[in-house]
């Protein structure tokens, strides 16, 4: 992460292959006339780490208070929640590319903003934007908000509101037939060239695009709302919508319904008619969009002495002149604003440019639109430029030369509960790259770059770097001062050391279980959403669910590319051994990470004959198929198995031939004896799974469910039961309403199943603390994110519970933080 001071401020963010990456921010300070009426600034959100791809938030505070988000990759929502960033003023989201790296966090963000009370969100981007968001109709619906898309598809289109005028510049890689398609902006920023199609949101729709926008309007529709819409009705609507999306059948109903009774009935009928149909085909687009962003023109300073000399008195007439209105003096003279206001100045300019690979460099450098701002004219000089760059771009001499054209005056400032991989050092040091603009310094998430009323760089929001080896770290100090915990922890260590290794002789003792995400519904500071990894030595790996951010969690667990962590396989070896992803149901917190994982898997598998098995609900296949129109993420190499085709007690040889072949392939690839699903009690097409190996072990995963007899039957004598425990025991009514289990209910299912070990997961984000449960037989373990344990060591987990309960007691800092997070989310 770098910052360099230059006539423009330029932020360089680089992380296309999720490395611990170098991000640079380049900026220049020049004298301007401050404006007291508006405060505007840019805040870094994602800096290109494993967890959050590059993104920025633009703030305008004042009369027209607004927030503008540029890109929304996986992990963006979690970053917002963790740092308590408000979504209420977010109305416009711009994507530089319709690619999972820029788009992956958007479905979850739309749900969060809608549930937080946002009435309307507008999405702006390139080809396939509407297709990509409409493809999520099988699991994302909200009647409490409207969402619109605007695809910049013709030259000259722009966005304009009271705060910003934004011109898109279309950039295609060299191999594209039309190397560069731009907005052909007029050199005078204040007067863009006249075009017949300027800034009309729907006038570029083809019949296909128009159809998709019609489907989108049914996904986010406010027909049922009234002026006295209550909070509890919102919550009820949220639950209804989440389940209604999954209830719509995959085939168009042939039944003829009677005329709709009201608007809601009509909406439901239209959804049932259109949603099952596949979207019109589209083709992936390589287009990257740069944005030229221009703030409002700032009026000159009011001169009270000049107004007084013209016979005016302080009061309403002063205010009218400041607002651009002419007034009449007592003697009848008409006084115009220019007589009492100083000279105005052009609005602040900033640029966002996304160059994902070196093949985009020639079109960028050839763009006359950028050349307009590489000038000595201060009114056209950008204050800030944000660069989102792929591998090799910053090192490219041609690109370095192009960067320098924006300004010559540059300054530079120089084993079970494993700690996730992190690094406080950039992948490259600045002095290892020659010819980059001078005066460059590091930037971080939450770095704030003030544009108005005066330029300033604010580091105050950047959190302190974490270093678990630093003895002065507050968390370590608190831990070392917790005498009661240290005493109990010492006792637990002795108990574990003295305990008989009863699990070392059971089948599958070397199978490693890693709980990557152990929270429910929304990601939080302490728990990401659902995902569990099974690593079967000499056989392969299976992922059980893949919520948003799972790819980042995998990279934190295994370490960066080419740098494996000591004592485990590398991330490359993991992807080479990943044989199957099981998705239990289509709620967003269980599957939104799958595209990112498949994309990285496909990128690393050079053999085009290599394939991966996905077992999931029918709507998963449909969504992946439609999103493959937008981006090639390896969909052609997926062997899909519908959860319904591998149901327990169903004759699997009666399944269609392609399913039978895929199931046979899956079993052979990991040496499985059986792979069986059961319908569980949660939403439509929700499943649990039993995985039995030829070596004699069985792992059962519940997905989300109420206590389920079918799960007990398929899981008889399981080696390990992974069961959701969303709610504490005193929240039984809420568990019943939302069709989840309490901790005590989950434990009882394991006991009825006669499971050798029980591992609880999928906890409410309301608390990181250890839930209350009864464990008469010492079988129950509590999962945390990044926890790694072999089946042979599961017997240790119940012994840790006593110490962990003290560590996460009601008065602990973690519990207080989580309570604050919950209060913030409820607000």
Tab-separated table of N, CA and C in Angstrom, residues 667-739:
chain	number	residue	atom	x	y	z
A	667	UNK	N	-17.004	-40.327	-5.543
A	667	UNK	CA	-16.631	-41.366	-4.575
A	667	UNK	C	-15.235	-41.895	-4.861
A	668	UNK	N	-14.952	-42.156	-6.122
A	668	UNK	CA	-13.648	-42.710	-6.481
A	668	UNK	C	-12.519	-41.716	-6.225
A	669	UNK	N	-12.802	-40.416	-6.406
A	669	UNK	CA	-11.735	-39.411	-6.262
A	669	UNK	C	-11.275	-39.266	-4.814
A	670	UNK	N	-12.163	-39.610	-3.836
A	670	UNK	CA	-11.802	-39.447	-2.422
A	670	UNK	C	-11.934	-40.766	-1.667
A	671	UNK	N	-12.160	-41.850	-2.364
A	671	UNK	CA	-12.313	-43.169	-1.737
A	671	UNK	C	-13.465	-43.188	-0.732
A	672	UNK	N	-14.617	-42.700	-1.161
A	672	UNK	CA	-15.784	-42.664	-0.291
A	672	UNK	C	-16.628	-43.922	-0.455
A	673	UNK	N	-17.203	-44.352	0.644
A	673	UNK	CA	-18.166	-45.449	0.609
A	673	UNK	C	-19.547	-44.916	0.247
A	674	UNK	N	-19.911	-43.759	0.815
A	674	UNK	CA	-21.217	-43.169	0.503
A	674	UNK	C	-21.155	-41.663	0.671
A	675	UNK	N	-22.025	-40.991	-0.063
A	675	UNK	CA	-22.199	-39.542	0.041
A	675	UNK	C	-23.706	-39.317	-0.061
A	676	UNK	N	-24.370	-39.086	1.094
A	676	UNK	CA	-25.822	-39.051	1.130
A	676	UNK	C	-26.322	-37.762	1.776
A	677	UNK	N	-27.398	-37.217	1.214
A	677	UNK	CA	-28.013	-36.020	1.773
A	677	UNK	C	-29.343	-36.367	2.422
A	678	UNK	N	-29.821	-35.474	3.269
A	678	UNK	CA	-31.178	-35.563	3.818
A	678	UNK	C	-31.783	-34.169	3.799
A	679	UNK	N	-33.091	-34.105	3.603
A	679	UNK	CA	-33.780	-32.824	3.708
A	679	UNK	C	-33.888	-32.453	5.182
A	680	UNK	N	-33.485	-31.241	5.502
A	680	UNK	CA	-33.534	-30.787	6.889
A	680	UNK	C	-34.604	-29.704	7.037
A	681	UNK	N	-34.822	-29.268	8.263
A	681	UNK	CA	-35.959	-28.395	8.579
A	681	UNK	C	-35.478	-26.948	8.684
A	682	UNK	N	-35.443	-26.275	7.545
A	682	UNK	CA	-34.980	-24.885	7.557
A	682	UNK	C	-35.723	-24.069	6.499
A	683	UNK	N	-35.369	-24.238	5.246
A	683	UNK	CA	-36.063	-23.602	4.137
A	683	UNK	C	-36.164	-24.649	3.028
A	684	UNK	N	-36.854	-24.303	1.955
A	684	UNK	CA	-36.943	-25.264	0.866
A	684	UNK	C	-35.557	-25.517	0.281
A	685	UNK	N	-35.310	-26.764	-0.094
A	685	UNK	CA	-34.026	-27.182	-0.658
A	685	UNK	C	-32.877	-26.952	0.318
A	686	UNK	N	-33.119	-27.237	1.593
A	686	UNK	CA	-32.059	-27.208	2.609
A	686	UNK	C	-31.704	-28.648	2.957
A	687	UNK	N	-30.405	-28.950	3.021
A	687	UNK	CA	-29.953	-30.331	3.179
A	687	UNK	C	-28.826	-30.445	4.188
A	688	UNK	N	-28.809	-31.580	4.871
A	688	UNK	CA	-27.639	-32.019	5.617
A	688	UNK	C	-26.960	-33.102	4.800
A	689	UNK	N	-25.762	-33.526	5.229
A	689	UNK	CA	-25.032	-34.516	4.445
A	689	UNK	C	-24.278	-35.474	5.358
A	690	UNK	N	-24.185	-36.721	4.928
A	690	UNK	CA	-23.369	-37.738	5.593
A	690	UNK	C	-22.309	-38.206	4.611
A	691	UNK	N	-21.046	-38.156	5.034
A	691	UNK	CA	-19.924	-38.563	4.190
A	691	UNK	C	-19.222	-39.720	4.887
A	692	UNK	N	-19.248	-40.881	4.260
A	692	UNK	CA	-18.650	-42.078	4.852
A	692	UNK	C	-17.500	-42.556	3.973
A	693	UNK	N	-16.365	-42.825	4.597
A	693	UNK	CA	-15.144	-43.201	3.875
A	693	UNK	C	-14.931	-44.710	3.934
A	694	UNK	N	-14.205	-45.231	2.940
A	694	UNK	CA	-13.900	-46.663	2.917
A	694	UNK	C	-13.041	-47.089	4.098
A	695	UNK	N	-12.354	-46.130	4.733
A	695	UNK	CA	-11.531	-46.448	5.900
A	695	UNK	C	-12.368	-46.649	7.163
A	696	UNK	N	-13.679	-46.359	7.089
A	696	UNK	CA	-14.551	-46.649	8.218
A	696	UNK	C	-15.023	-45.469	9.031
A	697	UNK	N	-14.639	-44.242	8.667
A	697	UNK	CA	-15.113	-43.082	9.418
A	697	UNK	C	-16.283	-42.419	8.698
A	698	UNK	N	-17.086	-41.679	9.482
A	698	UNK	CA	-18.251	-40.982	8.940
A	698	UNK	C	-18.340	-39.589	9.564
A	699	UNK	N	-18.482	-38.578	8.717
A	699	UNK	CA	-18.679	-37.200	9.180
A	699	UNK	C	-20.044	-36.728	8.697
A	700	UNK	N	-20.828	-36.165	9.600
A	700	UNK	CA	-22.171	-35.676	9.289
A	700	UNK	C	-22.208	-34.171	9.530
A	701	UNK	N	-22.775	-33.453	8.561
A	701	UNK	CA	-22.893	-31.993	8.651
A	701	UNK	C	-24.367	-31.619	8.527
A	702	UNK	N	-24.852	-30.820	9.469
A	702	UNK	CA	-26.287	-30.536	9.540
A	702	UNK	C	-26.742	-29.450	8.586
A	703	UNK	N	-25.841	-28.547	8.145
A	703	UNK	CA	-26.320	-27.330	7.508
A	703	UNK	C	-27.128	-26.544	8.530
A	704	UNK	N	-28.125	-25.780	8.081
A	704	UNK	CA	-29.009	-25.052	8.993
A	704	UNK	C	-30.291	-25.860	9.181
A	705	UNK	N	-30.710	-26.085	10.425
A	705	UNK	CA	-31.889	-26.920	10.633
A	705	UNK	C	-32.392	-26.841	12.069
A	706	UNK	N	-33.653	-27.152	12.239
A	706	UNK	CA	-34.189	-27.545	13.527
A	706	UNK	C	-33.761	-28.995	13.772
A	707	UNK	N	-33.902	-29.509	15.004
A	707	UNK	CA	-33.576	-30.921	15.226
A	707	UNK	C	-34.324	-31.805	14.224
A	708	UNK	N	-33.584	-32.698	13.574
A	708	UNK	CA	-34.122	-33.416	12.415
A	708	UNK	C	-33.907	-34.924	12.575
A	709	UNK	N	-34.997	-35.695	12.557
A	709	UNK	CA	-34.909	-37.148	12.709
A	709	UNK	C	-34.162	-37.799	11.548
A	710	UNK	N	-34.373	-37.287	10.337
A	710	UNK	CA	-33.697	-37.878	9.181
A	710	UNK	C	-32.180	-37.732	9.301
A	711	UNK	N	-31.746	-36.637	9.885
A	711	UNK	CA	-30.311	-36.443	10.083
A	711	UNK	C	-29.785	-37.463	11.091
A	712	UNK	N	-30.554	-37.721	12.131
A	712	UNK	CA	-30.170	-38.732	13.126
A	712	UNK	C	-30.030	-40.096	12.452
A	713	UNK	N	-30.971	-40.425	11.593
A	713	UNK	CA	-30.960	-41.749	10.949
A	713	UNK	C	-29.761	-41.924	10.019
A	714	UNK	N	-29.480	-40.905	9.207
A	714	UNK	CA	-28.372	-41.048	8.262
A	714	UNK	C	-27.024	-40.989	8.983
A	715	UNK	N	-27.020	-40.382	10.188
A	715	UNK	CA	-25.758	-40.183	10.887
A	715	UNK	C	-25.480	-41.173	11.994
A	716	UNK	N	-26.230	-42.265	12.071
A	716	UNK	CA	-26.036	-43.243	13.142
A	716	UNK	C	-24.560	-43.629	13.302
A	717	UNK	N	-24.073	-43.518	14.545
A	717	UNK	CA	-22.709	-43.919	14.901
A	717	UNK	C	-21.654	-43.102	14.150
A	718	UNK	N	-21.962	-41.847	13.880
A	718	UNK	CA	-21.007	-40.990	13.169
A	718	UNK	C	-19.737	-40.801	13.991
A	719	UNK	N	-18.624	-40.688	13.298
A	719	UNK	CA	-17.361	-40.365	13.963
A	719	UNK	C	-17.396	-38.927	14.468
A	720	UNK	N	-17.973	-38.034	13.651
A	720	UNK	CA	-18.068	-36.620	14.017
A	720	UNK	C	-19.369	-36.046	13.477
A	721	UNK	N	-20.090	-35.319	14.331
A	721	UNK	CA	-21.249	-34.548	13.921
A	721	UNK	C	-20.907	-33.068	14.002
A	722	UNK	N	-20.986	-32.374	12.868
A	722	UNK	CA	-20.876	-30.917	12.829
A	722	UNK	C	-22.296	-30.377	12.805
A	723	UNK	N	-22.723	-29.738	13.872
A	723	UNK	CA	-24.129	-29.309	13.947
A	723	UNK	C	-24.225	-27.825	14.268
A	724	UNK	N	-25.155	-27.167	13.591
A	724	UNK	CA	-25.392	-25.751	13.873
A	724	UNK	C	-25.960	-25.580	15.268
A	725	UNK	N	-25.572	-24.467	15.914
A	725	UNK	CA	-26.075	-24.139	17.259
A	725	UNK	C	-26.269	-22.632	17.303
A	726	UNK	N	-27.192	-22.169	16.480
A	726	UNK	CA	-27.334	-20.730	16.258
A	726	UNK	C	-27.709	-19.973	17.523
A	727	UNK	N	-28.634	-20.540	18.310
A	727	UNK	CA	-29.173	-19.782	19.442
A	727	UNK	C	-28.851	-20.456	20.782
A	728	UNK	N	-28.759	-19.603	21.809
A	728	UNK	CA	-28.608	-20.122	23.162
A	728	UNK	C	-29.945	-20.722	23.615
A	729	UNK	N	-29.888	-21.460	24.681
A	729	UNK	CA	-31.055	-22.237	25.106
A	729	UNK	C	-32.261	-21.379	25.491
A	730	UNK	N	-32.019	-20.167	25.968
A	730	UNK	CA	-33.144	-19.320	26.374
A	730	UNK	C	-33.789	-18.600	25.192
A	731	UNK	N	-33.323	-18.875	23.972
A	731	UNK	CA	-33.906	-18.258	22.778
A	731	UNK	C	-34.613	-19.298	21.914
A	732	UNK	N	-35.267	-20.238	22.574
A	732	UNK	CA	-35.929	-21.324	21.861
A	732	UNK	C	-37.009	-20.797	20.912
A	733	UNK	N	-37.765	-19.804	21.350
A	733	UNK	CA	-38.840	-19.288	20.498
A	733	UNK	C	-38.283	-18.707	19.199
A	734	UNK	N	-37.175	-17.991	19.317
A	734	UNK	CA	-36.547	-17.434	18.116
A	734	UNK	C	-35.995	-18.547	17.226
A	735	UNK	N	-35.457	-19.585	17.855
A	735	UNK	CA	-34.963	-20.730	17.094
A	735	UNK	C	-36.102	-21.406	16.331
A	736	UNK	N	-37.254	-21.507	16.964
A	736	UNK	CA	-38.418	-22.100	16.301
A	736	UNK	C	-38.874	-21.241	15.131
A	737	UNK	N	-38.938	-19.931	15.342
A	737	UNK	CA	-39.410	-19.032	14.287
A	737	UNK	C	-38.487	-19.025	13.080
A	738	UNK	N	-37.178	-19.088	13.337
A	738	UNK	CA	-36.206	-18.992	12.234
A	738	UNK	C	-35.675	-20.352	11.787
A	739	UNK	N	-36.217	-21.394	12.390
A	739	UNK	CA	-35.872	-22.761	12.022
A	739	UNK	C	-34.370	-23.031	12.148
